[in-house]
C-alpha atoms as a printed R data frame, in Angstrom:
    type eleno elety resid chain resno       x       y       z
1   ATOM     1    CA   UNK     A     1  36.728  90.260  -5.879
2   ATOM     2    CA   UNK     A     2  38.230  88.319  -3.300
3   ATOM     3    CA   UNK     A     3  34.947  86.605  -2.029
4   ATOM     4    CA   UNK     A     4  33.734  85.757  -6.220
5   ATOM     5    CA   UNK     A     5  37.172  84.437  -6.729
6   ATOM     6    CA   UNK     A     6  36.735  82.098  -3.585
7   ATOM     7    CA   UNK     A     7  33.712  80.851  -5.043
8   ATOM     8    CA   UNK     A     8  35.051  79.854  -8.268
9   ATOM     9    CA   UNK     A     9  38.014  77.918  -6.469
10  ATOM    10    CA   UNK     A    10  35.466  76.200  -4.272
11  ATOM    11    CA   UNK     A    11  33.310  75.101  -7.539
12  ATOM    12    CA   UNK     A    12  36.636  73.933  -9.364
13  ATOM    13    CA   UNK     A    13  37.931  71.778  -6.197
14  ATOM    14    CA   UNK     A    14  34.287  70.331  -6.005
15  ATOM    15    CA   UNK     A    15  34.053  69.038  -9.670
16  ATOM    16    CA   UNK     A    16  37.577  67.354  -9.188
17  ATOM    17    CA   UNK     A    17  36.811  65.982  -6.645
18  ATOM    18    CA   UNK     A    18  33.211  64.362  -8.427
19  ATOM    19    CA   UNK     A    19  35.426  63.734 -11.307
20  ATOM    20    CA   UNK     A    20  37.882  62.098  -9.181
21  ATOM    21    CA   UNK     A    21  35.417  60.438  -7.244
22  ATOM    22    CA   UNK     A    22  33.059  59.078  -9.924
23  ATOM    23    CA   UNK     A    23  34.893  56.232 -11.358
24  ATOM    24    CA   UNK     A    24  35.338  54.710  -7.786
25  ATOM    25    CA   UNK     A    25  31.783  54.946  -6.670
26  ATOM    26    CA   UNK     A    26  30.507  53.227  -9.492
27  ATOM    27    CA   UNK     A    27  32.954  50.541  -9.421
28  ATOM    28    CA   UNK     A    28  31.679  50.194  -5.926
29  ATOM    29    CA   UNK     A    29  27.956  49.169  -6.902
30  ATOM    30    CA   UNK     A    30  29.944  46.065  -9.172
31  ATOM    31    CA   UNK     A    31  28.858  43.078  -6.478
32  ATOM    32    CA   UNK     A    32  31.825  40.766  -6.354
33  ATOM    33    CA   UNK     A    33  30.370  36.713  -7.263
34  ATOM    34    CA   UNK     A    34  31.556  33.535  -7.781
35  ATOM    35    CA   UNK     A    35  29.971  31.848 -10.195
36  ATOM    36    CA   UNK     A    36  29.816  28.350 -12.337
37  ATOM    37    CA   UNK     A    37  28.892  27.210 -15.558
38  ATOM    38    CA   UNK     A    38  25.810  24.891 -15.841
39  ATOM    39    CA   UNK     A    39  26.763  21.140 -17.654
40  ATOM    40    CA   UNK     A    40  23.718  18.753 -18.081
41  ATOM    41    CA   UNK     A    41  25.108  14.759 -16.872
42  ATOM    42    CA   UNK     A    42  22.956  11.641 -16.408
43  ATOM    43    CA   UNK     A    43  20.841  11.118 -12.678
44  ATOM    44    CA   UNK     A    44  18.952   8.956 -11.160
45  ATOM    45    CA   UNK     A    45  17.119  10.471  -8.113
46  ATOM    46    CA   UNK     A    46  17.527   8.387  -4.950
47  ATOM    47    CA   UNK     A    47  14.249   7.453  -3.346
48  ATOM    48    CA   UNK     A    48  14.693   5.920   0.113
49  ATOM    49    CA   UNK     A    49  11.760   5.097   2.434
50  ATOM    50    CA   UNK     A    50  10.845   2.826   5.043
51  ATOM    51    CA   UNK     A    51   8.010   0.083   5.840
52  ATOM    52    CA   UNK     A    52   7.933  -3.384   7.289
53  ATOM    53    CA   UNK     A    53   7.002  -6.951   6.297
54  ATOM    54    CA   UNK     A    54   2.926  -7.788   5.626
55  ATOM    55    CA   UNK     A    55   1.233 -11.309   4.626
56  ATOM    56    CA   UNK     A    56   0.428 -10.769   0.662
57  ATOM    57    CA   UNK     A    57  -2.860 -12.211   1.932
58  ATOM    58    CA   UNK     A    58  -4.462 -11.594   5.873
59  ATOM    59    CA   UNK     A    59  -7.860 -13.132   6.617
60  ATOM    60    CA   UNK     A    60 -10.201 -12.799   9.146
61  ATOM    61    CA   UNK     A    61 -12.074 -15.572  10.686
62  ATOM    62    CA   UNK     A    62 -14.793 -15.703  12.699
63  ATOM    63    CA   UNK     A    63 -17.680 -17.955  13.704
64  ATOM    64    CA   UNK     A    64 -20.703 -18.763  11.532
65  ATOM    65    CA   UNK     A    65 -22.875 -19.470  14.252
66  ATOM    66    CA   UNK     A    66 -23.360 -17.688  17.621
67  ATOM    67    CA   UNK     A    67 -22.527 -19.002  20.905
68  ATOM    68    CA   UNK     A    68 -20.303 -19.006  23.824
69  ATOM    69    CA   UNK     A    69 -16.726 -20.033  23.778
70  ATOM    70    CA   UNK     A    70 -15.393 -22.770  25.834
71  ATOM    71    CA   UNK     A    71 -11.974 -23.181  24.005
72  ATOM    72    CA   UNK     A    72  -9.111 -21.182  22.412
73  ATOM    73    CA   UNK     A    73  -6.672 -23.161  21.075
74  ATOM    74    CA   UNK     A    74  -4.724 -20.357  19.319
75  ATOM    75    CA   UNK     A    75  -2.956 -17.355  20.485
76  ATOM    76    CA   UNK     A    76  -0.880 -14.039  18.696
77  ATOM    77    CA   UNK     A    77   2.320 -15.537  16.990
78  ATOM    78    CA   UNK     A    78   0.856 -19.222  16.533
79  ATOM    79    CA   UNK     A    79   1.423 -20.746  13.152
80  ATOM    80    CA   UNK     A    80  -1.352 -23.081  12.521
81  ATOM    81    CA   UNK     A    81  -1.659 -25.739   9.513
82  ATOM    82    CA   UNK     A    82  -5.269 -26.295   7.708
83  ATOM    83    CA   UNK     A    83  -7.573 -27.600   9.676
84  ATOM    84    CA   UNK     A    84  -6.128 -26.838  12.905
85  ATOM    85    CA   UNK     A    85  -8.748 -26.228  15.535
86  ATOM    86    CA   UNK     A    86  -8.632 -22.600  16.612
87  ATOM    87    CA   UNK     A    87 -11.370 -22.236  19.062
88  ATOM    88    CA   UNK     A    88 -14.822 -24.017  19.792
89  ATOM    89    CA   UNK     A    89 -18.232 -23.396  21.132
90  ATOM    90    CA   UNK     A    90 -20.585 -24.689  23.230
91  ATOM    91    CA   UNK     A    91 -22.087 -26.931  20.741
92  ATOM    92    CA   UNK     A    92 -25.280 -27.707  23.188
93  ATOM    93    CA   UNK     A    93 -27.871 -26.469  20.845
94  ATOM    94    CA   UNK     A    94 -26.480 -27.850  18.107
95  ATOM    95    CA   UNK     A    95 -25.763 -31.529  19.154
96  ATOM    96    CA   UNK     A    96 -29.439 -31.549  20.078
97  ATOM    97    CA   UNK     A    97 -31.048 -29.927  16.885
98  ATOM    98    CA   UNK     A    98 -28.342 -33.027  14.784
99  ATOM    99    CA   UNK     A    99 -30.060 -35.659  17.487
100 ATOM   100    CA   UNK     A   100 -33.513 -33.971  16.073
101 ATOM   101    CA   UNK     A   101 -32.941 -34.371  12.230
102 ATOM   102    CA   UNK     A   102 -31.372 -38.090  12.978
103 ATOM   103    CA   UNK     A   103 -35.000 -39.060  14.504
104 ATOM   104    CA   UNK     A   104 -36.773 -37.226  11.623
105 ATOM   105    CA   UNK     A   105 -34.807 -38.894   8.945
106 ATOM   106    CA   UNK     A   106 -35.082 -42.356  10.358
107 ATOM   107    CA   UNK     A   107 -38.904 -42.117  10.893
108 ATOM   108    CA   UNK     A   108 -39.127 -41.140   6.703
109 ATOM   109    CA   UNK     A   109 -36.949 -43.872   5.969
110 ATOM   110    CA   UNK     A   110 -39.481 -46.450   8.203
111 ATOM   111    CA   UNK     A   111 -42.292 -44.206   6.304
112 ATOM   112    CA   UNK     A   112 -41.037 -44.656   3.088
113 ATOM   113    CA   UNK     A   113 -40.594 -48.866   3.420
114 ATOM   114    CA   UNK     A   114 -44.128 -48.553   4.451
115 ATOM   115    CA   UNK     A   115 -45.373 -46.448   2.018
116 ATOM   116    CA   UNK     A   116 -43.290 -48.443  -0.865
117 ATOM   117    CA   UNK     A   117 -44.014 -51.695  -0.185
118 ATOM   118    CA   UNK     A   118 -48.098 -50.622   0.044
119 ATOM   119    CA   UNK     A   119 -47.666 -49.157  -3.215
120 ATOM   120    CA   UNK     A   120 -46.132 -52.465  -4.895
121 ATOM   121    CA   UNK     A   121 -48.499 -54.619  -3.411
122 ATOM   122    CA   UNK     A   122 -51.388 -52.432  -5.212
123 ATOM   123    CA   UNK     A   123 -49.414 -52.587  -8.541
124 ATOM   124    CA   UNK     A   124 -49.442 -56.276  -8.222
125 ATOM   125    CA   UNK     A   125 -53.695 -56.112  -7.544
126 ATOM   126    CA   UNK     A   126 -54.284 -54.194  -9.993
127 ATOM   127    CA   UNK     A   127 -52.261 -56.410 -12.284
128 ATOM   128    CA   UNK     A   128 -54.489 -59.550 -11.355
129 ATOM   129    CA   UNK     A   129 -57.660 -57.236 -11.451
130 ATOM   130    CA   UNK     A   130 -58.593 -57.704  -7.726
131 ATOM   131    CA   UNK     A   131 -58.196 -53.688  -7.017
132 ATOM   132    CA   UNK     A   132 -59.061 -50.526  -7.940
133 ATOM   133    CA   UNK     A   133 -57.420 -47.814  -9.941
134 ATOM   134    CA   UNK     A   134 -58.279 -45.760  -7.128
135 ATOM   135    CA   UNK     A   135 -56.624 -47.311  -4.417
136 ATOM   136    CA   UNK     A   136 -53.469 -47.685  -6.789
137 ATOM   137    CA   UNK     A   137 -53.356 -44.067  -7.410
138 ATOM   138    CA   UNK     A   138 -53.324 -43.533  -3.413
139 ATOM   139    CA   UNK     A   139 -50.962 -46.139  -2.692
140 ATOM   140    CA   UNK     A   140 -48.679 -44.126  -5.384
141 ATOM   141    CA   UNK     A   141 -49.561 -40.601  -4.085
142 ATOM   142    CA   UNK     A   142 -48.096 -41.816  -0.580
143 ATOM   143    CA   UNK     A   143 -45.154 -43.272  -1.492
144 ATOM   144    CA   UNK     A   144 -44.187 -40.372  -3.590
145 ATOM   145    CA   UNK     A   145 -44.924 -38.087  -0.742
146 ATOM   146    CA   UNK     A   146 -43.201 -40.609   1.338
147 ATOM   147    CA   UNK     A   147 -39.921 -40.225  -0.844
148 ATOM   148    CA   UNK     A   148 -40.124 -36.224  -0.845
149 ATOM   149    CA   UNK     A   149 -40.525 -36.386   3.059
150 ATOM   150    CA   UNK     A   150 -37.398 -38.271   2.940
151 ATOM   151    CA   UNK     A   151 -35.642 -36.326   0.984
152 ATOM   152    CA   UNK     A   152 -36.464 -33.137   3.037
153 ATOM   153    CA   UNK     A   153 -35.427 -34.693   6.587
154 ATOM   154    CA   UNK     A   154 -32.104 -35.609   4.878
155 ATOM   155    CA   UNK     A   155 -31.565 -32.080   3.966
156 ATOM   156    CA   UNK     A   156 -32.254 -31.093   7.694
157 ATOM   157    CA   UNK     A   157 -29.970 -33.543   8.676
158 ATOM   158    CA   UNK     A   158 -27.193 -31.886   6.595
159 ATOM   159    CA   UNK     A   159 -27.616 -28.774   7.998
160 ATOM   160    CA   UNK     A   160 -27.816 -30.040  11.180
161 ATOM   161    CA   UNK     A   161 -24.245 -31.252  10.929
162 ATOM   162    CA   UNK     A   162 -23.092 -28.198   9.224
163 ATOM   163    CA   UNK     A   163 -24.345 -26.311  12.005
164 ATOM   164    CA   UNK     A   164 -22.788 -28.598  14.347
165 ATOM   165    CA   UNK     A   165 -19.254 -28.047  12.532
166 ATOM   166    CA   UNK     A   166 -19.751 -24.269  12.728
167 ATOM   167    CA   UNK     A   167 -18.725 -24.197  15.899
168 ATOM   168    CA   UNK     A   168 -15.363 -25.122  15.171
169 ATOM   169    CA   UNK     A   169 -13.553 -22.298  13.911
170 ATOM   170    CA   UNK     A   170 -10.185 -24.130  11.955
171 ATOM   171    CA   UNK     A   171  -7.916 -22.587  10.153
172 ATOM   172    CA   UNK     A   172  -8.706 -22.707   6.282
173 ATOM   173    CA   UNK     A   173  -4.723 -22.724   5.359
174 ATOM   174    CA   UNK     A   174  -1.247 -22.469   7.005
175 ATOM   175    CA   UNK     A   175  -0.323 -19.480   8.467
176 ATOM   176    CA   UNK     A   176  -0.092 -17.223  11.407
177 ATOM   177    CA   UNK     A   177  -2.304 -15.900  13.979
178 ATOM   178    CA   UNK     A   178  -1.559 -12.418  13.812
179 ATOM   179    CA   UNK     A   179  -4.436 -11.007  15.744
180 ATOM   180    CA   UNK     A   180  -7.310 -12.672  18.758
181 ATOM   181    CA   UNK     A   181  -9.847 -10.981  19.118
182 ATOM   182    CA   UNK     A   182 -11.917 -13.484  22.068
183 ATOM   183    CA   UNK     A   183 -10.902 -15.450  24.952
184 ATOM   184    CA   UNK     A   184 -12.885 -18.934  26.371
185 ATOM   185    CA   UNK     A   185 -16.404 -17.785  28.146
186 ATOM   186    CA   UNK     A   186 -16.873 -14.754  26.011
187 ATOM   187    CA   UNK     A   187 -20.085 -15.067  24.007
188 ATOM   188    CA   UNK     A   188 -19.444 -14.151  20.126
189 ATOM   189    CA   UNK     A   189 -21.990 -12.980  17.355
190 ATOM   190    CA   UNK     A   190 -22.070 -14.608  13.900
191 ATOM   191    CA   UNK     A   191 -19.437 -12.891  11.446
192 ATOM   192    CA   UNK     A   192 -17.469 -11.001  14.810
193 ATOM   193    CA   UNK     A   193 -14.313 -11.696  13.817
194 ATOM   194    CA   UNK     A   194 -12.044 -13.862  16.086
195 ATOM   195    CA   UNK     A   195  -8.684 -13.663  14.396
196 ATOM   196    CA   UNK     A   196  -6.597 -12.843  12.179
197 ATOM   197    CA   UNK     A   197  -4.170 -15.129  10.160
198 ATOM   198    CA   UNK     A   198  -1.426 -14.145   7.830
199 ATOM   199    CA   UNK     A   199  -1.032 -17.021   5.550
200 ATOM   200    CA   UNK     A   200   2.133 -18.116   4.151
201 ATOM   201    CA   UNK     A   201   3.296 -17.813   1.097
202 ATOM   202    CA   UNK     A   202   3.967 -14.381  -0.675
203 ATOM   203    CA   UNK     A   203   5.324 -11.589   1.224
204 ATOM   204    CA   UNK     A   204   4.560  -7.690   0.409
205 ATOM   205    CA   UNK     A   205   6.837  -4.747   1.930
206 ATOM   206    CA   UNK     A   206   4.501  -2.067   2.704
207 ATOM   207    CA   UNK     A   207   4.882   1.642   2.734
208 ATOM   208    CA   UNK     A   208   3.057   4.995   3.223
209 ATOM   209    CA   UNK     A   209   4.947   7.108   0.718
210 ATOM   210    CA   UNK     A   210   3.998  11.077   0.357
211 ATOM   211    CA   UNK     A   211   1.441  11.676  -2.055
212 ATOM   212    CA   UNK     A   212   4.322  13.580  -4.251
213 ATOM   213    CA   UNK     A   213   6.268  11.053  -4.515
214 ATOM   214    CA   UNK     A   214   3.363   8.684  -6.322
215 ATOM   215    CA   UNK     A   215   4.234   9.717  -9.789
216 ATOM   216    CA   UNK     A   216   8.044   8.425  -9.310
217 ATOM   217    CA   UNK     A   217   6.962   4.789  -8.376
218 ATOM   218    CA   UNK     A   218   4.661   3.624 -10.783
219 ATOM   219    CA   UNK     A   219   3.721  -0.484 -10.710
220 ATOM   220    CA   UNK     A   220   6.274  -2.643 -11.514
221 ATOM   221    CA   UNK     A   221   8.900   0.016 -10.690
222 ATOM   222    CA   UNK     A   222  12.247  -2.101  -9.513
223 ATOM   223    CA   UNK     A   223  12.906  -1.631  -5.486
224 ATOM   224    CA   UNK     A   224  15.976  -2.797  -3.271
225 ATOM   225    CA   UNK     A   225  14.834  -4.260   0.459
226 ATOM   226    CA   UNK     A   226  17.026  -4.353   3.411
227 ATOM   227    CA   UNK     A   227  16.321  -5.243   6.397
228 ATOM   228    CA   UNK     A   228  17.071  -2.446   9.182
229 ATOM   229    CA   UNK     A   229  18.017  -4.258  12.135
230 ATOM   230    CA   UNK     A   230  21.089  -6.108   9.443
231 ATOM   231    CA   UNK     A   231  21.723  -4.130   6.426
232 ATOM   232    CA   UNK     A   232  23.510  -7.535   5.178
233 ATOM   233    CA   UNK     A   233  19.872  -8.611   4.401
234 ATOM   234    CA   UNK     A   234  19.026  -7.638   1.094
235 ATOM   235    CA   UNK     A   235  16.419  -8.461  -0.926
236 ATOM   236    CA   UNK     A   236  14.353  -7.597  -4.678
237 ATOM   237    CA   UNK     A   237  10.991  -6.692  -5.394
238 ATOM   238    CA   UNK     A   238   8.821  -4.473  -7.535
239 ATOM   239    CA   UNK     A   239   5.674  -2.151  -6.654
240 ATOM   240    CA   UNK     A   240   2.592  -4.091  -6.618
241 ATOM   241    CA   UNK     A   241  -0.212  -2.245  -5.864
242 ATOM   242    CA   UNK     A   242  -0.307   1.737  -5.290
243 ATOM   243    CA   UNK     A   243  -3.886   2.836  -3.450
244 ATOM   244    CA   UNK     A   244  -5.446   5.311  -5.528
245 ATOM   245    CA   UNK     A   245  -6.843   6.518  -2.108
246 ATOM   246    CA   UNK     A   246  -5.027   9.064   0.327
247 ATOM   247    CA   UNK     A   247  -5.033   8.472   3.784
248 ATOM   248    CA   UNK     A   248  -7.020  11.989   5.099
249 ATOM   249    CA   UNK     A   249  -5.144  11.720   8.575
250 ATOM   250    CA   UNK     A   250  -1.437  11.176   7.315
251 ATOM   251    CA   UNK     A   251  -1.611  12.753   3.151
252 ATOM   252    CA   UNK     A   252   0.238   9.181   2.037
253 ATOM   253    CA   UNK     A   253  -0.727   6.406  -0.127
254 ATOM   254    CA   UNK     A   254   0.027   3.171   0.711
255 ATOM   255    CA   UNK     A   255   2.413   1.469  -1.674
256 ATOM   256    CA   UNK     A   256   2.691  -2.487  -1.233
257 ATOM   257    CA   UNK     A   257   5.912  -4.217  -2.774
258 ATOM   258    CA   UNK     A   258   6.440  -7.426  -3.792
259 ATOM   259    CA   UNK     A   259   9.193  -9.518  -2.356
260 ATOM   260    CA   UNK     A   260  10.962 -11.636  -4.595
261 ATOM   261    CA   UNK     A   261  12.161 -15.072  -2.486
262 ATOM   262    CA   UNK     A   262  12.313 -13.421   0.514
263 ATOM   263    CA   UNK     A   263  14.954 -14.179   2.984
264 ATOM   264    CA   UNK     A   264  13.620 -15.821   6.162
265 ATOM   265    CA   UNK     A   265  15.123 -12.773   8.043
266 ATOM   266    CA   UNK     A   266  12.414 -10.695   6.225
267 ATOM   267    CA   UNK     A   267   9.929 -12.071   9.112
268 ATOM   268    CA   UNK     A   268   6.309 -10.514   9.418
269 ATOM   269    CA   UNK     A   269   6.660  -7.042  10.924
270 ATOM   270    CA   UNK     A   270  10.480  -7.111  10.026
271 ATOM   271    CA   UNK     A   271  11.361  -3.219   9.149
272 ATOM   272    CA   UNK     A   272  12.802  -2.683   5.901
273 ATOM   273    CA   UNK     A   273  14.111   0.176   4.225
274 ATOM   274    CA   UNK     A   274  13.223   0.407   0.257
275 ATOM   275    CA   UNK     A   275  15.444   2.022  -2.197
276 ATOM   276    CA   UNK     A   276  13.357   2.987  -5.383
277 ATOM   277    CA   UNK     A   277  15.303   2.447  -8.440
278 ATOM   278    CA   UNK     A   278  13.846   5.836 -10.628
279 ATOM   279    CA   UNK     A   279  15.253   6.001 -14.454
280 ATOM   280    CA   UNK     A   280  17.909   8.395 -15.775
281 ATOM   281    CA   UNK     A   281  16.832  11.582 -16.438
282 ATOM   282    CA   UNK     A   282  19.417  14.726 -17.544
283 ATOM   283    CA   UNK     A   283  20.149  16.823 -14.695
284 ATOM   284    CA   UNK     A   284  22.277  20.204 -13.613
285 ATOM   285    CA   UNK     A   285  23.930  20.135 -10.259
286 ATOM   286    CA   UNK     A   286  24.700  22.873  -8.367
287 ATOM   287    CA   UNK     A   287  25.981  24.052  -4.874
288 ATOM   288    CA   UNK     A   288  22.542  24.830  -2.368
289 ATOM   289    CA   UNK     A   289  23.950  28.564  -2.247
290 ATOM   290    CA   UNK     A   290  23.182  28.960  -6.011
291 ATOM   291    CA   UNK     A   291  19.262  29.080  -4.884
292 ATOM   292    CA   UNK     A   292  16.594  32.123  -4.735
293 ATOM   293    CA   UNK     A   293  13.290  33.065  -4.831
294 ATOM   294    CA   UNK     A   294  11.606  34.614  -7.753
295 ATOM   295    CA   UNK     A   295   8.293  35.663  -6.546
296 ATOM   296    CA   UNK     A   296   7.867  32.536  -4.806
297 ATOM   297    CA   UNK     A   297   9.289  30.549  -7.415
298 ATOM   298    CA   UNK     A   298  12.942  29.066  -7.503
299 ATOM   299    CA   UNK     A   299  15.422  30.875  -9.353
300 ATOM   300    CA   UNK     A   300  18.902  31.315  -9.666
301 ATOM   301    CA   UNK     A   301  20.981  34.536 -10.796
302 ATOM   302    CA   UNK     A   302  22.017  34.103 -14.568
303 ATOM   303    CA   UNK     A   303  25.154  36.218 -15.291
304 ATOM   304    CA   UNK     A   304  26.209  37.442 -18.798
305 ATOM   305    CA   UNK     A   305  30.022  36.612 -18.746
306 ATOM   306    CA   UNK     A   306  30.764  39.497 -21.220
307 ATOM   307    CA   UNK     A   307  28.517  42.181 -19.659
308 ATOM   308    CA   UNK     A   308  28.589  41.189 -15.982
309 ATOM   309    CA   UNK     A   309  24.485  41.915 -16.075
310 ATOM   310    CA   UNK     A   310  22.782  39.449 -13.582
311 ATOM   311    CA   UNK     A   311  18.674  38.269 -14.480
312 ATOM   312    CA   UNK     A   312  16.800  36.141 -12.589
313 ATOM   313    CA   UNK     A   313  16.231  32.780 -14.212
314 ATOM   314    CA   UNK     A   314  13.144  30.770 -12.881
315 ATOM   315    CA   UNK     A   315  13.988  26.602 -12.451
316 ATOM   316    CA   UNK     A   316  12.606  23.607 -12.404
317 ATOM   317    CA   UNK     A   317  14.216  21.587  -9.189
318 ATOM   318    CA   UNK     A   318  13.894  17.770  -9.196
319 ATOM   319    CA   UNK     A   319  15.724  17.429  -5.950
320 ATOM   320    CA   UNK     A   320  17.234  18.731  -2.667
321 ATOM   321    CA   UNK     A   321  20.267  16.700  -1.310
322 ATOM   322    CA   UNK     A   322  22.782  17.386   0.883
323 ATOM   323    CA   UNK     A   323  24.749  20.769  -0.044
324 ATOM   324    CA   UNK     A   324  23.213  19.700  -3.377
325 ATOM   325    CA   UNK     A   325  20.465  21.109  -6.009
326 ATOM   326    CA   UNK     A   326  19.282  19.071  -8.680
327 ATOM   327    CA   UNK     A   327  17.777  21.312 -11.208
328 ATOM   328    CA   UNK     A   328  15.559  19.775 -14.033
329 ATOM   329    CA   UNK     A   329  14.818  22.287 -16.437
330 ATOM   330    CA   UNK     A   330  15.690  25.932 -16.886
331 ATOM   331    CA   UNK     A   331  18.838  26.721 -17.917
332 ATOM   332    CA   UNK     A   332  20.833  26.334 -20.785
333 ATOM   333    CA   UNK     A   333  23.521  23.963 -21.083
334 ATOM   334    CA   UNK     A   334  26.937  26.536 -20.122
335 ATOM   335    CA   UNK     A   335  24.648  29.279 -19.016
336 ATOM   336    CA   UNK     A   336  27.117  30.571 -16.161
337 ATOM   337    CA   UNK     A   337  25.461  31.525 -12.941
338 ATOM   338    CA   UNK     A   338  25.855  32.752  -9.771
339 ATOM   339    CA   UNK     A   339  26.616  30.449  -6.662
340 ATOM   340    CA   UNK     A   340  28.081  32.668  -3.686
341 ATOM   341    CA   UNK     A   341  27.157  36.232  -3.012
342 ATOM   342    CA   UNK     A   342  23.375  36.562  -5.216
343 ATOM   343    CA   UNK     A   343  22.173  37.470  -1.638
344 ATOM   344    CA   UNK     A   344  22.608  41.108  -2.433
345 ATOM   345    CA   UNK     A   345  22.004  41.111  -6.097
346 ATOM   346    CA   UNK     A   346  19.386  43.042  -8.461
347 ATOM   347    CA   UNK     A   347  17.990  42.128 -11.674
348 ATOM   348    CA   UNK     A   348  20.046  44.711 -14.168
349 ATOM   349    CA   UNK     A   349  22.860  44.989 -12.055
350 ATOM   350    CA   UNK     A   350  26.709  44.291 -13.006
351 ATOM   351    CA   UNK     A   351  28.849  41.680 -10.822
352 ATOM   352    CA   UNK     A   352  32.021  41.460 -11.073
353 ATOM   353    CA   UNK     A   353  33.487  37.478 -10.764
354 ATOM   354    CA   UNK     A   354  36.074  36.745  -8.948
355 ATOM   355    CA   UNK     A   355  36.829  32.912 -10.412
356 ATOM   356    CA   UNK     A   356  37.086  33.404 -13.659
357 ATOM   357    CA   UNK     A   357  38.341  29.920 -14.151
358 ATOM   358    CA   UNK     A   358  35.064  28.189 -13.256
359 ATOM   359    CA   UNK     A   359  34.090  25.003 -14.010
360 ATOM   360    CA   UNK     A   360  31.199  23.945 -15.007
361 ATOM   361    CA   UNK     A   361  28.320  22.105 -12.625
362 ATOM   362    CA   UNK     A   362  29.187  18.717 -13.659
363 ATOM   363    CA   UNK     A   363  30.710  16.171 -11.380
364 ATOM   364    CA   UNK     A   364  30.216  18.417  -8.388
């Protein structure tokens, strides 16, 4: 009796104790979270990237003839006006082939007088009847071939001199020398190129901007320059050109800007920082912490205010700044979620908040 009635004490103590017990360990699975309510407001992402100063137009110029140099007139950082000489070459060859065509031209000339004045005088027999049609018809057959051979060592003659001026290499329009690529007693090939000249005029900002970021900067997309070295140097353009080709070593695309009236501080090779000017699109901001991972995906705890159930919610994020998120798409405008303290959460499970008087996500 004594050990039966033992038991029964034992089993009444231990269901009090579960009873007693129960309320408190279940309270103890209810996480504690803050949490915020999501409000839409108007953004414009900030797109900040940096390039440097490019001739709209670079050409490269190089000899039309081959030869050796024997004079460089220009150097890197020259600016040169049209028709300035840049370099020259020995023009040996040349001056002897002109000398050449000069002879040939000015024996068909002394041909042609010849030839011409034997072909009147046979007109004028054959007008009086004293020669024959014959001997016209040669006299005529010469001069004509007379006046073609004439008209051939002319042409010879031209070419002579144009080879002669190919081996001056001037520069076609102002500008600067922004690359030599030959020095005086170095022998050059036709078409080698021999430098490089920005010319004046337009002026392009040029950046290599992440493949990603394409999309945000389409052509005639508004940008703000300023120049690095003096942030007091501003200037306004719009995109350009976008290559449709990625670069395989870096992943970028090269973006070119142009500069509208550049400042003269905005020299070739000046570094500039561009800020792209992206349109307003609705947004919800919320604190970095809100953030997960939903199989890979981002996601951010959804809580039911009346329930306390938390669900995963998969987002759309536009941007990461600073302490910042910058959600796009997927959740409802005063959906409340969680933003400290989803680290140990569970789809299904109840939180309990601790701010009940949260605001919602906009003007954070």
């Amino acid at each position: 009796m004594g050990s039966g009635s033992l038991s029964r004490g034992s089993s009444f103590l231990l269901l009090a104790a579960l009873a007693f017990c129960g309320p408190l360990a279940a309270h103890a699975q209810n996480l504690p979270v803050a949490v915020q309510k999501v409000g839409y407001e108007d953004y414009a992402q900030p797109l900040e990237l940096s390039g440097d100063i490019h001739a709209r137009l670079n050409v490269d110029l190089s000899f039309r003839v081959s030869g050796q140099i024997v004079e460089r007139s220009a150097d890197v950082g020259t600016h040169v006006e049209p028709g300035d000489l840049l370099a020259r070459l020995d023009d040996a060859e040349q001056q002897t082939n002109l000398r050449a065509a000069q002879a040939s031209r000015d024996a068909a000339k002394a041909l042609l007088v010849e030839a011409e004045a034997a072909y009147q005088r046979q007109r004028q027999l054959l007008d009086q009847g004293f020669t024959t049609r014959s001997r016209f018809d040669q006299a005529e057959q010469q001069w004509l071939t007379t006046k073609n051979t004439l008209t051939s060592a002319e042409s010879a003659l031209e070419n002579a001199r144009d080879e002669l001026s190919y081996t001056e290499l001037r520069a076609p329009s102002a500008g600067i020398v922004t690359a030599r690529n030959v020095e005086a007693g170095q022998v050059v090939q036709a078409a080698q190129a021999a430098f490089s000249l920005a010319v004046d005029g337009g002026r392009d900002a040029v950046f290599d901007v992440q493949e990603t970021l394409v999309n945000h900067g389409p052509p005639g997309t508004a940008v703000t320059l300023t120049l690095l070295s003096d942030p007091a140097v501003t200037a306004q353009g719009r995109i350009r050109e976008v290559s449709p080709v990625v670069d395989a070593r870096t992943g970028t695309v090269r973006v070119k800007v142009e500069i509208i009236d550049p400042p003269p501080q905005m020299a070739l090779g000046a570094v500039v920082t561009g800020t792209v000017h992206l349109p307003q699109q609705k947004v919800a901001v919320l604190p970095w912490s809100a953030l997960t991972s939903d199989r890979g995906r981002p996601a951010v705890w959804s809580i039911a205010p009346d329930t306390g159930v938390v669900s995963l919610v998969p987002v759309e994020v536009l941007a990461y700044e600073r302490e910042r998120l910058i959600l796009r798409a997927g959740l409802e405008e005063g959906a409340t979620v969680v933003v400290k303290g989803g680290h140990m959460l569970h789809p299904g499970q109840v939180a309990d908040i601790v701010n009940a008087d949260a605001g919602t996500s906009k003007g954070q």
